Coordinates of C-alpha atoms and ligand atoms in Angstrom, one line a residue:
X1 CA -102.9 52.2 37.3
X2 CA -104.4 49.8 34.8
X3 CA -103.6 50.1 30.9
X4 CA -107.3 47.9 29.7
X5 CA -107.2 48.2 26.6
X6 CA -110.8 47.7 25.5
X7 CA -109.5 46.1 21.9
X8 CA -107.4 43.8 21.6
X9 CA -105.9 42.0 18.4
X10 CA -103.4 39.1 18.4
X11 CA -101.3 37.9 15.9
X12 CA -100.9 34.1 16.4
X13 CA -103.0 31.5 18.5
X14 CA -100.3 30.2 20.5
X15 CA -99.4 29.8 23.4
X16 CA -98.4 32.8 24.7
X17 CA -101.4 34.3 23.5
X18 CA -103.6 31.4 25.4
X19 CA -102.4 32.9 28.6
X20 CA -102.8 36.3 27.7
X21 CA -106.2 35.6 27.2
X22 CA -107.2 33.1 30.5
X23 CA -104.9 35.5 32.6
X24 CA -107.1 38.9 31.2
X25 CA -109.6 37.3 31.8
X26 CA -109.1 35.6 35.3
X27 CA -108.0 39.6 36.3
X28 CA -112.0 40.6 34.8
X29 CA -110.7 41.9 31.5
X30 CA -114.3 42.2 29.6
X31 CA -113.3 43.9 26.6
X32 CA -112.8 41.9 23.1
X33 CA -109.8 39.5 21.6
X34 CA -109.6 39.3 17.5
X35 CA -107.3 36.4 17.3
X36 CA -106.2 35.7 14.2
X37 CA -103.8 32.7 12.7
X38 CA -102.8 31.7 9.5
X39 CA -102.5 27.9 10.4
X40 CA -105.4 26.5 10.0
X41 CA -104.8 24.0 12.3
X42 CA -104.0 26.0 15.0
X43 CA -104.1 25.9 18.2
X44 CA -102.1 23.2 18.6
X45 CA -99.2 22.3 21.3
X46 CA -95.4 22.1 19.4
X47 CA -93.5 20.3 22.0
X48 CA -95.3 16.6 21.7
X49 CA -94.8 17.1 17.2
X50 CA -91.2 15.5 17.8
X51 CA -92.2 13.0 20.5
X52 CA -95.5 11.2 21.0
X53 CA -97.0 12.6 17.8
X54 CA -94.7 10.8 15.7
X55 CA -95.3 7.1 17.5
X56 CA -98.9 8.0 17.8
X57 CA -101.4 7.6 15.1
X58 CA -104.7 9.9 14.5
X59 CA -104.3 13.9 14.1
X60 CA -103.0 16.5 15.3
X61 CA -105.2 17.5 18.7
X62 CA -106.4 20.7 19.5
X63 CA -104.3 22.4 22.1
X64 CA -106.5 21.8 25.5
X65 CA -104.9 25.1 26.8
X66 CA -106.9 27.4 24.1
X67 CA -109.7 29.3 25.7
X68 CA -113.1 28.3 25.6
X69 CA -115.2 30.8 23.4
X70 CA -112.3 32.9 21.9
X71 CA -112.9 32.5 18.6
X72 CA -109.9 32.3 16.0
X73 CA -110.2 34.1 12.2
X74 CA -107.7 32.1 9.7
X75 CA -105.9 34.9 8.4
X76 CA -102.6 36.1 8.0
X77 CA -101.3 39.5 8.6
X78 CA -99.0 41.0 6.5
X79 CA -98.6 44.5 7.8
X80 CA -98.3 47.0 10.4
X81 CA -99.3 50.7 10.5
X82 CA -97.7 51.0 14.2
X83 CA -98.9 54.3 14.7
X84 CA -102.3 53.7 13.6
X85 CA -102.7 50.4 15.7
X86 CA -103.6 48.6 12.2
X87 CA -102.9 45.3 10.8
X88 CA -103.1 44.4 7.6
X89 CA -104.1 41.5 6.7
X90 CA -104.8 39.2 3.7
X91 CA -108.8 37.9 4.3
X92 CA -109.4 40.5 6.6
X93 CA -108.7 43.5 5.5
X94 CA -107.1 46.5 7.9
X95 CA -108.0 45.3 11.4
X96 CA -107.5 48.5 13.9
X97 CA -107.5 48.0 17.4
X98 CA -106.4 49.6 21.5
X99 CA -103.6 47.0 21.6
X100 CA -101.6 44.8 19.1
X101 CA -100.2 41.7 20.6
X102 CA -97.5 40.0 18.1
X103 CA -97.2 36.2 19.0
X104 CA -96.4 34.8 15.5
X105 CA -93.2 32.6 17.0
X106 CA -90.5 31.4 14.9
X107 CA -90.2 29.1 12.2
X108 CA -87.9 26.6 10.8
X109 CA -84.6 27.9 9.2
X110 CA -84.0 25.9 5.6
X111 CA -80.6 26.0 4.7
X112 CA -79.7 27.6 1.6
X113 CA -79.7 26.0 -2.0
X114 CA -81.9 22.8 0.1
X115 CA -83.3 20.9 -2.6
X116 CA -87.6 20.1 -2.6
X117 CA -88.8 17.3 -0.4
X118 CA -85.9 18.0 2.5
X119 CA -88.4 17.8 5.5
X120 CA -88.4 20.3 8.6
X121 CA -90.5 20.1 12.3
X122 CA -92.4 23.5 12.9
X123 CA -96.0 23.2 12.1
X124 CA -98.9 20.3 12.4
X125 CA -98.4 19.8 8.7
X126 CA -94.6 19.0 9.1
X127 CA -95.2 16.5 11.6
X128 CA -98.1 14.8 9.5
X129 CA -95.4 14.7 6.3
X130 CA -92.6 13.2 8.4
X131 CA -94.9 10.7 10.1
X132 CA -96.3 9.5 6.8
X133 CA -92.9 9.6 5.2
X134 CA -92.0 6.7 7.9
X135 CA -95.5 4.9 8.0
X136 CA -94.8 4.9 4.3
X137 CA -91.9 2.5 5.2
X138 CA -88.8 5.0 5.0
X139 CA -85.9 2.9 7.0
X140 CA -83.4 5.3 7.6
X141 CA -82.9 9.4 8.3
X142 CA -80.5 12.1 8.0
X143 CA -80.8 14.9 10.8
X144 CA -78.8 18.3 10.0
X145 CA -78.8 19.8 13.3
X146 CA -78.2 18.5 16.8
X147 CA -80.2 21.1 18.4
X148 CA -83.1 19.9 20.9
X149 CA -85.7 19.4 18.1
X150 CA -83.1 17.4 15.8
X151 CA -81.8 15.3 18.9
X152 CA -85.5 14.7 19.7
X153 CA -86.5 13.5 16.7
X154 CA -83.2 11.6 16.6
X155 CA -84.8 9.7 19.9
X156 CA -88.4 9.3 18.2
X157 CA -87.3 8.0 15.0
X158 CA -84.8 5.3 16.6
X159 CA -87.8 4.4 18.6
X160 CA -89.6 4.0 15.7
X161 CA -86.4 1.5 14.4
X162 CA -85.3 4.0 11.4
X163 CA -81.4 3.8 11.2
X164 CA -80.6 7.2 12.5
X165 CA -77.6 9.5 11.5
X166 CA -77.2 13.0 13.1
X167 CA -75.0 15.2 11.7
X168 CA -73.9 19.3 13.2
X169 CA -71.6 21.8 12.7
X170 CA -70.9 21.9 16.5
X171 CA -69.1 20.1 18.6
X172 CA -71.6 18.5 20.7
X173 CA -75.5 18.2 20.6
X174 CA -77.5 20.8 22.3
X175 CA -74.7 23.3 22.3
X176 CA -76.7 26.0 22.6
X177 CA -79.5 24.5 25.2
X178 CA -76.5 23.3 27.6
X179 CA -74.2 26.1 26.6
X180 CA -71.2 23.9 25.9
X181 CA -71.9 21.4 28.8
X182 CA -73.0 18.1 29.4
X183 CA -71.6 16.9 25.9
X184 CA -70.2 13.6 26.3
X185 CA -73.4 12.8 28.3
X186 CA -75.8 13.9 25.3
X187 CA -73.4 12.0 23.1
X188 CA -73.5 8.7 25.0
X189 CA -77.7 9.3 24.8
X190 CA -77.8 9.1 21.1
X191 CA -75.0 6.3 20.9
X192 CA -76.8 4.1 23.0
X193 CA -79.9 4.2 21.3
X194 CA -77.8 3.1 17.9
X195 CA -77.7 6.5 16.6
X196 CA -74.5 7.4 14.5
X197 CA -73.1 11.0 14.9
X198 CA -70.9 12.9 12.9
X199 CA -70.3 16.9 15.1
X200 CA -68.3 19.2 14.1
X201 CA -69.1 18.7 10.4
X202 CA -70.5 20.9 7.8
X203 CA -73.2 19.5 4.8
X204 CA -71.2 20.5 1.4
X205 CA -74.7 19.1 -0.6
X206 CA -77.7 17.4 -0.2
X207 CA -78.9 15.3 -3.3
X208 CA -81.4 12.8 -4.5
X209 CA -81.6 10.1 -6.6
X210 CA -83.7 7.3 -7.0
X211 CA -85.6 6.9 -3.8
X212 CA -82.3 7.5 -1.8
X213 CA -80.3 11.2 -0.5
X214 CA -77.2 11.3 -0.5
X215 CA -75.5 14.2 2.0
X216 CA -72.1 15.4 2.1
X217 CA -70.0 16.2 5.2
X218 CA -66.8 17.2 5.2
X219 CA -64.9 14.0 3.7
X220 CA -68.1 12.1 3.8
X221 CA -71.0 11.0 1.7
X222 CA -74.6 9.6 4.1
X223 CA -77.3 7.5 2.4
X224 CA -80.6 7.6 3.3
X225 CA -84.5 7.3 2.7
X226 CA -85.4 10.8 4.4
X227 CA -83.4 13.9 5.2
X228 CA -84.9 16.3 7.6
X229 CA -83.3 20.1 8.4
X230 CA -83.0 20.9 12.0
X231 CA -80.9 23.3 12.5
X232 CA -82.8 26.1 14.0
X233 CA -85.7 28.5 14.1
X234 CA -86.2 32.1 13.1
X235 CA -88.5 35.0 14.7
X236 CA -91.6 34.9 12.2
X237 CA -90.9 39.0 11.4
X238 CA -91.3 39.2 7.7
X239 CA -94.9 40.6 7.7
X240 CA -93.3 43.5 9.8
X241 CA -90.6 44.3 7.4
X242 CA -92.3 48.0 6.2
X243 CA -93.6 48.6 9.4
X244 CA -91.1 51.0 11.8
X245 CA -90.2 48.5 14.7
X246 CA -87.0 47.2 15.5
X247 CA -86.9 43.4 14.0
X248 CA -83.2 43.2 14.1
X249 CA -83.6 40.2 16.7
X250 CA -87.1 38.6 17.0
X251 CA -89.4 42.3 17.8
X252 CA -87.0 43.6 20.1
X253 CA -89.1 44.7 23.6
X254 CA -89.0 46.1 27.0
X255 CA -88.5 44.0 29.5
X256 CA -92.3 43.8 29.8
X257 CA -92.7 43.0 26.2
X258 CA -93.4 47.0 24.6
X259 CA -92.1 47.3 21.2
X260 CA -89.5 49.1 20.3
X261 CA -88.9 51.6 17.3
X262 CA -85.9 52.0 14.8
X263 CA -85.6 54.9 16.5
X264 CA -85.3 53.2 20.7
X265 CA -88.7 54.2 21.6
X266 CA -91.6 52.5 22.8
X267 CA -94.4 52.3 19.9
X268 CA -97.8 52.9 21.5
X269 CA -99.7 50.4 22.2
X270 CA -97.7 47.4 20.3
X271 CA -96.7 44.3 22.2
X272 CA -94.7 41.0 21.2
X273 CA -94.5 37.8 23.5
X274 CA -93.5 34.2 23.0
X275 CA -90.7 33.1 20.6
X276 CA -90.8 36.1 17.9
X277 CA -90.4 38.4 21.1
X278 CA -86.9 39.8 22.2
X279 CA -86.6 40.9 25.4
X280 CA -83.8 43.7 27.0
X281 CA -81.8 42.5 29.5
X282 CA -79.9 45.0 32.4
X283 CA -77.0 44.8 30.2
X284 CA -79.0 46.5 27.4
X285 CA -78.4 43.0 25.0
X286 CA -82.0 41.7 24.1
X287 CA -82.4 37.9 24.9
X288 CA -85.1 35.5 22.7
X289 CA -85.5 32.2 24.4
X290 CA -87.6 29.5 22.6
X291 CA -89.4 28.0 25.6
X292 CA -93.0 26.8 25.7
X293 CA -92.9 27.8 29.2
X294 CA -91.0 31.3 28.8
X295 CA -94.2 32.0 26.3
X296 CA -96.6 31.3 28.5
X297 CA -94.8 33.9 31.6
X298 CA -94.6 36.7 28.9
X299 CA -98.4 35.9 28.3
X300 CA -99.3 36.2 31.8
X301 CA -97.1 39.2 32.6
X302 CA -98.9 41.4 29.1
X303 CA -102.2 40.8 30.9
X304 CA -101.0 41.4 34.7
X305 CA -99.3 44.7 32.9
X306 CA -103.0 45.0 31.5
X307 CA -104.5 45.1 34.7
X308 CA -102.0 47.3 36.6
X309 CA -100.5 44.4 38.5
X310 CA -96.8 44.6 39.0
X311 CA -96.5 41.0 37.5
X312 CA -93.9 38.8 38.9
X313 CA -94.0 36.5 36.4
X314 CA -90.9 37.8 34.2
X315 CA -88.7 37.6 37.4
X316 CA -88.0 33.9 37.2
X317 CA -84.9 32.9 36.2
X318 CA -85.5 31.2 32.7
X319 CA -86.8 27.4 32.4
X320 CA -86.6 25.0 29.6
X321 CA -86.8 21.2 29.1
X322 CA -86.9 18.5 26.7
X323 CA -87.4 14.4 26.5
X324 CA -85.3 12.3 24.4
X325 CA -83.4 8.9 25.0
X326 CA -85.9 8.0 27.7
X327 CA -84.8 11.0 29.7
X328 CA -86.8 14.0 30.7
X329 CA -84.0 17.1 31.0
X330 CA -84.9 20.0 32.9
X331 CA -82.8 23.3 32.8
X332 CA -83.2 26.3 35.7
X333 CA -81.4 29.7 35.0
X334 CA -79.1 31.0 32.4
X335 CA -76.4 28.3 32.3
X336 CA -72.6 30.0 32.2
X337 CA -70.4 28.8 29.3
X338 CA -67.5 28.9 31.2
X339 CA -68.9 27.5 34.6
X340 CA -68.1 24.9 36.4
X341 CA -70.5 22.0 36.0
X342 CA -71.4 19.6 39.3
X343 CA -73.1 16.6 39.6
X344 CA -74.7 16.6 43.1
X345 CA -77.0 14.1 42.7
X346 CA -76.9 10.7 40.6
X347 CA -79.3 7.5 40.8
X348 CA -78.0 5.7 37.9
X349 CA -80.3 2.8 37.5
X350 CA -82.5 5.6 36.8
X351 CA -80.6 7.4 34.6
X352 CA -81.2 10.3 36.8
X353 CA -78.8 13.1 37.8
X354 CA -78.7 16.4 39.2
X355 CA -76.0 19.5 38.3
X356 CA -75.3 22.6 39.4
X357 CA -73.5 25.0 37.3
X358 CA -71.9 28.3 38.5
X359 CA -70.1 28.7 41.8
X360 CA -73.0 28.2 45.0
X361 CA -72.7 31.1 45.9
X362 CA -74.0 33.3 43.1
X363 CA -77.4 32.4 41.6
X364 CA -76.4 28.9 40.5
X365 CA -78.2 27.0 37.2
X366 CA -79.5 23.4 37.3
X367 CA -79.8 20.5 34.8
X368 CA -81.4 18.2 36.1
X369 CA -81.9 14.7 33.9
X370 CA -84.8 12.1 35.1
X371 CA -84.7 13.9 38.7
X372 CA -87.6 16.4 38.6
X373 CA -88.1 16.3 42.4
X374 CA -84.4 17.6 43.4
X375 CA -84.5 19.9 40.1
X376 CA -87.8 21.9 41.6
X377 CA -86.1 21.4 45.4
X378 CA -82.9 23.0 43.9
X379 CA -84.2 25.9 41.5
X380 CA -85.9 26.8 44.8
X381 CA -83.2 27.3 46.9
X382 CA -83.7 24.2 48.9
X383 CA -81.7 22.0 50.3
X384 CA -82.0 18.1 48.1
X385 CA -83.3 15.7 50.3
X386 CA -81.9 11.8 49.8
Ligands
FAD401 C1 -91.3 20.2 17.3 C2 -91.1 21.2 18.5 C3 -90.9 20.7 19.8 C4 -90.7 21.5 20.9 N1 -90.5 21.0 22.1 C5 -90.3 21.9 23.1 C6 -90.1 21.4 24.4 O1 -89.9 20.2 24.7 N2 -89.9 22.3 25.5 C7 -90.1 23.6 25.3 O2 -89.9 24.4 26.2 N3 -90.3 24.1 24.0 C8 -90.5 23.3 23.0 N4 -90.7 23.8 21.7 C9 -90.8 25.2 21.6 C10 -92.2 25.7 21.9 O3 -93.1 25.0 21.2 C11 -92.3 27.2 21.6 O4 -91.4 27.9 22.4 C12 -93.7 27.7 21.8 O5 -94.6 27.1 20.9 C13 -93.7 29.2 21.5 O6 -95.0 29.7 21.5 P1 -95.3 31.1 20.9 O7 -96.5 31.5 21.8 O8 -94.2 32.0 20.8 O9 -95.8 30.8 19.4 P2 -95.9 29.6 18.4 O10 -96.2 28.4 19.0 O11 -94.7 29.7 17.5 O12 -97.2 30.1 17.5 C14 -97.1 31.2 16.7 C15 -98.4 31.2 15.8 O13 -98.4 32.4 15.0 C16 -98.9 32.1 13.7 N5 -98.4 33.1 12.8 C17 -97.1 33.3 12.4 N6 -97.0 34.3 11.5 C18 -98.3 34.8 11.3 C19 -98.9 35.8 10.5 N7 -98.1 36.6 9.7 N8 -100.2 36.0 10.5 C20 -101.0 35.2 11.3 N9 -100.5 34.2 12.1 C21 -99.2 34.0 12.1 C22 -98.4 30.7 13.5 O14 -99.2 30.0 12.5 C23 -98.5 30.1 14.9 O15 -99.7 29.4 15.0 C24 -90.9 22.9 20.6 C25 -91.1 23.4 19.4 C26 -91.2 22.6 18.3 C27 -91.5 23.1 16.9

C-alpha cells in the first residue's frame, strides 16, 4: 500500500532530505516538495568544513547531491500545529501540507558562561570565521573537545602549522565514536602530528586579553590566539518546543522515522530524519547517530515508506567515518564498550589496520583505519583476502 502524500514540506535542505527527494522521485513520486532552510547558504556538504575547506581557499560549494529543480525558500520555521499538518514559519507564514518531514539536524553545543568570539564548526559561516581567523595569521588554537570534529580540526589546523592544543573531559579522543577503544592509537595520531593533549581535564574558564586566551584546566592555564568549542552537537528542536511531540532526545520516532507524541503515539503524518531524528531501537531506548551516511538511509527509507516499498535501507548495521592525521577511519556496527578489540589486519607502512570488535561469532563491529578494501570485505561477512 503506498502512503503518497501529494504535499510535502521539509524542514531543512540537507542531506537527508536530498535523498528523500531523488529517492521519491526515482520511485515516480509527482506530487510537490516546499523545502525550506534558514541558512542561506544551504545546501551545503558538513563533513569536508573541518578538512579540505579549511586548507582550501574560495567559498563554500554548493552541495552536488541537492536535486536539480527543487527549489529552496530561506525561511525558518518556528512552529508546529502537529495536528493540523502546519508550520509556522517566520517569512512564510503558516505553511500546511499531506506530510511534514523534520531534517533541521543538530547544532553546536556552547558551553555555558563562553565568552564572545569563542569559535564553533557547524555551519558554512563557522568554517568561513575560523578559516579567516587563521589566514588572518592566528599561530596557535585551543580545542575543547576531542570528539571527531575537534580531533579533525586538531589534524587540519596542524596541517595548516598552528600550534595545536586539545583539551577533553574524557579519557581518550573519540570516546564516544570508538566507545572507549582504540585510545592509545588516536592519541599517538595527534602526538605525532605535534599536537599537545591534555584528557581527562575539565575548562574552569576561558578568558581574553590582549589578542591572546587564556583557558583553564584543572591545575593548568593554555595560551593561545584562537579557542574553538567542540564538544558536541544538539538536535535542532527548539522551534518544536509548543508543539505536542516527544523532543526529549532529538524528535523521538518509529523505527521508520514517524513521530511520536508526549502521549507514545504516532502523530499523523509527521516525519523526522537525519541528525535531529531519534530512532526506537528493539529494546524500546531511542538511538540518534550523527552520520552523513545514516541521514541519507533514513532519507531513502521515508520515501521507499512513501511508495509502499518495504525499504531495506534502515536494516544495515550503522556506518560512520572520519579523516584526520592522514588516516581515513571507517566504523561498521554498533561497537560494544566492553568488547574485545582485534586487530586482524595491519600494513603499517600504510598506517593501515583492520579490527574486529565483539566475539566472531555474534554480529561483530569493524574499525577499519587506511584499509577500506578489507573494512567493505569484512562488514560483509567476507572472508579478508591478503
Ligand atoms: C564539521 C563537520 C564535519 C563532519 N564530518 C563528518 C564525517 O566525516 N562523517 C560523517 O559521517 N558525518 C560527518 N558530519 C556529520 C554530518 O555532516 C551530519 O550527520 C549530516 O550533515 C546530517 O545531515 P542532516 O540531514 O541531519 O541535516 P543537517 O546537515 O544538520 O542540516 C539541517 C538543516 O536544517 C536547517 N534548519 C535547522 N533548523 C531550522 C529551522 N527551524 N527552520 C529552517 N531550517 C532549519 C539548517 O540550517 C540545516 O541546513 C560532520 C558534521 C560537521 C558539522
Amino acid at each position: 500500500m503506498t502512503h503518497l502524500p501529494d504535499r510535502v514540506v521539509i524542514i531543512g535542505a540537507s542531506v537527508a532530505s536530498a535523498m528523500l527527494i531523488e529517492r521519491s522521485r526515482e520511485l515516480g513520486f509527482a506530487g510537490e516538495f516546499i523545502v525550506m532552510d534558514s541558512d542561506p547558504n544551504a545546501p551545503y556538504d558538513r563533513p569536508p568544513l573541518s578538512k579540505q575547506f579549511l586548507l582550501a581557499t574560495g567559498p563554500v560549494e554548493p552541495a552536488e547531491w541537492w536535486p536539480e529543480a527543487t527549489p529552496i525558500l530561506n525561511a525558518k520555521a518556528i512552529g508546529l500545529l502537529t495536528d493540523k499538518r502546519t508550520v509556522l514559519t517566520d517569512k512564510l507564514g503558516e505553511v500546511v501540507a499531506d506530510a511534514v518531514v523534520i531534517a533541521t539536524g543538530a547544532g553546536s553545543i556552547r558551553l555555558p558562561n563562553e565568552p564572545a568570539g569563542v569559535l564553533s564548526l557547524r555551519t558554512a559561516e563557522d568554517a568561513l570565521a575560523l578559516r579567516n581567523a587563521v589566514d588572518a595569521g592566528a599561530a596557535s588554537a585551543i580545542i575543547i573537545g576531542a570528539g571527531t570534529i575537534g580531533a579533525e580540526l586538531a589534524s587540519t589546523l596542524a596541517q595548516r602549522g598552528l600550534a595545536v592544543t586539545v583539551v577533553d573531559f574524557a579519557p581518550q579522543p573519540m570516546q564516544r565514536f570508538f566507545s572507549g577503544h582504540l585510545g592509545e592509537e588516536a592519541k599517538a595520531w595527534m602526538h605525532q602530528a605535534g599536537v599537545v593533549t591534555h584528557f581527562g581535564v575539565a575548562v574552569k574558564s576561558i578568558q581574553k586579553t590582549d589578542a591572546q586566551w587564556t583557558v583553564q584546566v584543572s591545575g593548568l592555564d593554555l595560551h593561545a590566539d584562537l579557542v574553538i568549542s567542540a564538544v558536541g552537537a544538539r538536535p535542532n528542536t527548539g522551534w518544536l518546543t509548543y508543539s505536542d511531540l516527544d523532543i526529549s532526545n532529538g524528535v523521538c520516532c518509529t523505527a521508520d522515522g514517524k513521530a511520536l507524541l508526549t502521549t507514545g503515539e504516532i502523530a499523523n503524518g509527521i516525519f523526522a530524519i537525519g541528525d535531529v531524528s531519534a530512532r526506537q531501537a528493539e529494546d524500546g531506548t531511542f538511538r540518534r547517530f550523527e552520520s552523513w551516511t545514516q541521514a541519507q538511509r533514513h532519507g531513502a527509507a521515508l520515501a521507499e515508506y512513501f511508495a509502499g516499498f518495504e525499504s531495506m535501507e534502515l536494516e544495515q548495521a550503522p556506518y560512520g567515518w572520519t579523516e584526520q592525521f592522514g588516516r581515513k577511519v571507517q566504523v561498521h556496527g554498533m561497537l560494544p564498550p566492553a568488547g574485545e578489540l582485534v586487530q586482524v589486519y595491519a600494513a603499517e607502512e600504510r598506517n593501515a589496520a583492520l579490527y574486529r570488535v565483539g566475539s566472531a561469532e555474534e554480529d561483530a563491529a569493524w574499525i577499519g583505519v587506511n584499509a577500506p578494501r578489507q573494512f567493505s570485505r569484512a562488514s560483509m561477512g567476507m572472508s579478508l583476502l591478503s
